[in-house]
């Protein structure tokens, strides 16, 4: 069965420090991969998505993610976090382009230390 | 507003009562999705509407859950005989066309349901 694992429930980093949020997926083929952010009081927003091609994907708000097929991972990174990045981050997977379902991980809550 | 709207924003009900949640998608979006987000968990897919096609109801957890959508407009999610385990945030999303991978989903703020 398809699944998405986000092993870190809660991460705290200092403002200005680098960030890496982990995501592993379980799926036979190369799925479509996503990262979403859910800020307090706001709806989910798509940060970036990977379909094919270059394995390093650039997203909004200075985020990037790297697809590593050998590790079945799609980790999210940011070189320098800002206090406004405090939020819940969800990794998600869809099996094919016309899929009606997207499977979400359980999320990683990011806190920023001043 | 041009975004997805949902009402009510909060709903408290008693166990056994029926509730109806509403979603107004972005105008022109043919696809509409409902998700459930339990506390501390990711989103669970519930149902998907795409134009006039038969909806994908495979995510509905029980026959107490149902949803309707008239054309490409408003959708309502109904939960009958609510149970405490139904307590969650119910999120609606819409996209210009169907297919979660090729089309960006735009999410509403959610309805927080508490069943006492």
PDB file of N, CA and C in Angstrom, chain A residues 32 34 36 38 43-44 46 49 51 90 94 96-102 104-106, chain B residues 33 35 37 40-43 45 48 56 58 91 99-105 107-108:
ATOM      1  N   UNK A  32       4.117  11.063  -7.818  1.00  0.00           N
ATOM      2  CA  UNK A  32       4.156  12.515  -7.796  1.00  0.00           C
ATOM      3  C   UNK A  32       4.241  12.935  -6.329  1.00  0.00           C
ATOM      4  N   UNK A  34       4.775  15.928  -3.185  1.00  0.00           N
ATOM      5  CA  UNK A  34       4.392  17.288  -2.843  1.00  0.00           C
ATOM      6  C   UNK A  34       4.838  17.625  -1.421  1.00  0.00           C
ATOM      7  N   UNK A  36       3.343  20.497   1.383  1.00  0.00           N
ATOM      8  CA  UNK A  36       2.370  21.532   1.719  1.00  0.00           C
ATOM      9  C   UNK A  36       2.732  22.139   3.070  1.00  0.00           C
ATOM     10  N   UNK A  38       0.954  24.332   6.364  1.00  0.00           N
ATOM     11  CA  UNK A  38      -0.284  24.756   7.014  1.00  0.00           C
ATOM     12  C   UNK A  38       0.086  25.688   8.151  1.00  0.00           C
ATOM     13  N   UNK A  43      -5.222  28.102   5.539  1.00  0.00           N
ATOM     14  CA  UNK A  43      -5.392  26.832   4.844  1.00  0.00           C
ATOM     15  C   UNK A  43      -4.069  26.265   4.374  1.00  0.00           C
ATOM     16  N   UNK A  44      -4.121  25.051   3.892  1.00  0.00           N
ATOM     17  CA  UNK A  44      -2.929  24.427   3.327  1.00  0.00           C
ATOM     18  C   UNK A  44      -2.511  25.133   2.047  1.00  0.00           C
ATOM     19  N   UNK A  46       0.404  24.846  -1.198  1.00  0.00           N
ATOM     20  CA  UNK A  46       1.402  24.041  -1.868  1.00  0.00           C
ATOM     21  C   UNK A  46       2.729  24.782  -1.892  1.00  0.00           C
ATOM     22  N   UNK A  49       6.265  20.776  -5.870  1.00  0.00           N
ATOM     23  CA  UNK A  49       5.882  19.436  -6.292  1.00  0.00           C
ATOM     24  C   UNK A  49       6.919  18.894  -7.264  1.00  0.00           C
ATOM     25  N   UNK A  51       7.440  16.018 -10.364  1.00  0.00           N
ATOM     26  CA  UNK A  51       6.830  15.073 -11.283  1.00  0.00           C
ATOM     27  C   UNK A  51       7.898  14.226 -11.952  1.00  0.00           C
ATOM     28  N   UNK A  90       3.501  19.201   5.577  1.00  0.00           N
ATOM     29  CA  UNK A  90       3.013  17.887   5.171  1.00  0.00           C
ATOM     30  C   UNK A  90       3.637  17.475   3.845  1.00  0.00           C
ATOM     31  N   UNK A  94       0.960  11.238  -4.762  1.00  0.00           N
ATOM     32  CA  UNK A  94      -0.123  10.799  -5.631  1.00  0.00           C
ATOM     33  C   UNK A  94       0.471   9.806  -6.628  1.00  0.00           C
ATOM     34  N   UNK A  96      -0.381   8.905  -9.765  1.00  0.00           N
ATOM     35  CA  UNK A  96      -0.290   9.269 -11.173  1.00  0.00           C
ATOM     36  C   UNK A  96      -0.983  10.604 -11.372  1.00  0.00           C
ATOM     37  N   UNK A  97      -0.802  11.163 -12.550  1.00  0.00           N
ATOM     38  CA  UNK A  97      -1.179  12.565 -12.754  1.00  0.00           C
ATOM     39  C   UNK A  97      -2.664  12.815 -12.625  1.00  0.00           C
ATOM     40  N   UNK A  98      -3.474  11.851 -13.042  1.00  0.00           N
ATOM     41  CA  UNK A  98      -4.921  12.081 -13.001  1.00  0.00           C
ATOM     42  C   UNK A  98      -5.559  11.506 -11.756  1.00  0.00           C
ATOM     43  N   UNK A  99      -4.740  11.118 -10.798  1.00  0.00           N
ATOM     44  CA  UNK A  99      -5.267  10.525  -9.568  1.00  0.00           C
ATOM     45  C   UNK A  99      -6.195  11.488  -8.852  1.00  0.00           C
ATOM     46  N   UNK A 100      -7.220  10.950  -8.265  1.00  0.00           N
ATOM     47  CA  UNK A 100      -8.135  11.769  -7.478  1.00  0.00           C
ATOM     48  C   UNK A 100      -7.714  11.824  -6.020  1.00  0.00           C
ATOM     49  N   UNK A 101      -6.812  10.953  -5.627  1.00  0.00           N
ATOM     50  CA  UNK A 101      -6.437  10.891  -4.218  1.00  0.00           C
ATOM     51  C   UNK A 101      -4.992  11.299  -4.037  1.00  0.00           C
ATOM     52  N   UNK A 102      -4.774  11.993  -2.958  1.00  0.00           N
ATOM     53  CA  UNK A 102      -3.425  12.343  -2.558  1.00  0.00           C
ATOM     54  C   UNK A 102      -3.252  11.846  -1.129  1.00  0.00           C
ATOM     55  N   UNK A 104      -1.406  11.914   2.378  1.00  0.00           N
ATOM     56  CA  UNK A 104      -0.597  12.832   3.174  1.00  0.00           C
ATOM     57  C   UNK A 104       0.138  12.083   4.288  1.00  0.00           C
ATOM     58  N   UNK A 105       1.331  12.577   4.599  1.00  0.00           N
ATOM     59  CA  UNK A 105       2.003  12.154   5.812  1.00  0.00           C
ATOM     60  C   UNK A 105       1.345  12.788   7.021  1.00  0.00           C
ATOM     61  N   UNK A 106       1.809  12.413   8.190  1.00  0.00           N
ATOM     62  CA  UNK A 106       1.188  12.882   9.430  1.00  0.00           C
ATOM     63  C   UNK A 106       1.666  14.275   9.838  1.00  0.00           C
TER      64      UNK A 106
ATOM     65  N   UNK B  33     -12.636  18.557  -3.655  1.00  0.00           N
ATOM     66  CA  UNK B  33     -12.195  17.468  -2.778  1.00  0.00           C
ATOM     67  C   UNK B  33     -12.602  17.787  -1.336  1.00  0.00           C
ATOM     68  N   UNK B  35     -11.531  16.519   2.628  1.00  0.00           N
ATOM     69  CA  UNK B  35     -10.574  15.789   3.442  1.00  0.00           C
ATOM     70  C   UNK B  35     -10.974  15.927   4.910  1.00  0.00           C
ATOM     71  N   UNK B  37      -9.108  15.966   8.769  1.00  0.00           N
ATOM     72  CA  UNK B  37      -7.833  16.055   9.474  1.00  0.00           C
ATOM     73  C   UNK B  37      -8.082  15.922  10.964  1.00  0.00           C
ATOM     74  N   UNK B  40      -3.468  16.165  15.176  1.00  0.00           N
ATOM     75  CA  UNK B  40      -2.133  15.597  15.132  1.00  0.00           C
ATOM     76  C   UNK B  40      -1.882  14.640  13.985  1.00  0.00           C
ATOM     77  N   UNK B  41      -2.778  14.620  13.028  1.00  0.00           N
ATOM     78  CA  UNK B  41      -2.620  13.682  11.921  1.00  0.00           C
ATOM     79  C   UNK B  41      -2.654  14.415  10.586  1.00  0.00           C
ATOM     80  N   UNK B  42      -2.299  13.693   9.564  1.00  0.00           N
ATOM     81  CA  UNK B  42      -2.374  14.251   8.220  1.00  0.00           C
ATOM     82  C   UNK B  42      -3.794  14.224   7.701  1.00  0.00           C
ATOM     83  N   UNK B  43      -3.949  14.647   6.482  1.00  0.00           N
ATOM     84  CA  UNK B  43      -5.264  14.703   5.875  1.00  0.00           C
ATOM     85  C   UNK B  43      -5.662  13.343   5.318  1.00  0.00           C
ATOM     86  N   UNK B  45      -8.239  11.582   2.670  1.00  0.00           N
ATOM     87  CA  UNK B  45      -9.145  11.830   1.543  1.00  0.00           C
ATOM     88  C   UNK B  45     -10.517  11.252   1.854  1.00  0.00           C
ATOM     89  N   UNK B  48     -14.241  12.996  -3.896  1.00  0.00           N
ATOM     90  CA  UNK B  48     -13.754  13.827  -5.004  1.00  0.00           C
ATOM     91  C   UNK B  48     -14.857  13.962  -6.044  1.00  0.00           C
ATOM     92  N   UNK B  56     -15.856  10.111  -6.737  1.00  0.00           N
ATOM     93  CA  UNK B  56     -15.046   9.062  -6.116  1.00  0.00           C
ATOM     94  C   UNK B  56     -15.301   9.129  -4.614  1.00  0.00           C
ATOM     95  N   UNK B  58     -14.573   6.737  -2.429  1.00  0.00           N
ATOM     96  CA  UNK B  58     -13.863   5.627  -1.794  1.00  0.00           C
ATOM     97  C   UNK B  58     -13.270   5.971  -0.435  1.00  0.00           C
ATOM     98  N   UNK B  91     -11.664  19.701   5.671  1.00  0.00           N
ATOM     99  CA  UNK B  91     -11.090  20.626   4.704  1.00  0.00           C
ATOM    100  C   UNK B  91     -11.647  20.349   3.314  1.00  0.00           C
ATOM    101  N   UNK B  99      -7.421  15.722 -11.134  1.00  0.00           N
ATOM    102  CA  UNK B  99      -6.074  15.157 -11.127  1.00  0.00           C
ATOM    103  C   UNK B  99      -5.204  15.909 -10.147  1.00  0.00           C
ATOM    104  N   UNK B 100      -5.002  15.288  -8.970  1.00  0.00           N
ATOM    105  CA  UNK B 100      -4.302  15.999  -7.896  1.00  0.00           C
ATOM    106  C   UNK B 100      -2.850  16.284  -8.252  1.00  0.00           C
ATOM    107  N   UNK B 101      -2.284  15.506  -9.162  1.00  0.00           N
ATOM    108  CA  UNK B 101      -0.875  15.672  -9.469  1.00  0.00           C
ATOM    109  C   UNK B 101      -0.636  16.790 -10.479  1.00  0.00           C
ATOM    110  N   UNK B 102      -1.478  16.912 -11.460  1.00  0.00           N
ATOM    111  CA  UNK B 102      -1.219  17.907 -12.495  1.00  0.00           C
ATOM    112  C   UNK B 102      -1.857  19.245 -12.178  1.00  0.00           C
ATOM    113  N   UNK B 103      -2.788  19.295 -11.257  1.00  0.00           N
ATOM    114  CA  UNK B 103      -3.476  20.537 -10.939  1.00  0.00           C
ATOM    115  C   UNK B 103      -3.253  20.913  -9.479  1.00  0.00           C
ATOM    116  N   UNK B 104      -3.010  22.163  -9.248  1.00  0.00           N
ATOM    117  CA  UNK B 104      -2.825  22.641  -7.877  1.00  0.00           C
ATOM    118  C   UNK B 104      -4.171  22.697  -7.167  1.00  0.00           C
ATOM    119  N   UNK B 105      -4.206  22.104  -5.981  1.00  0.00           N
ATOM    120  CA  UNK B 105      -5.389  22.198  -5.151  1.00  0.00           C
ATOM    121  C   UNK B 105      -5.295  23.453  -4.290  1.00  0.00           C
ATOM    122  N   UNK B 107      -6.919  25.091  -0.957  1.00  0.00           N
ATOM    123  CA  UNK B 107      -7.650  24.637   0.222  1.00  0.00           C
ATOM    124  C   UNK B 107      -8.401  25.776   0.895  1.00  0.00           C
ATOM    125  N   UNK B 108      -9.545  25.427   1.453  1.00  0.00           N
ATOM    126  CA  UNK B 108     -10.273  26.346   2.303  1.00  0.00           C
ATOM    127  C   UNK B 108      -9.728  26.314   3.716  1.00  0.00           C
TER     128      UNK B 108
END
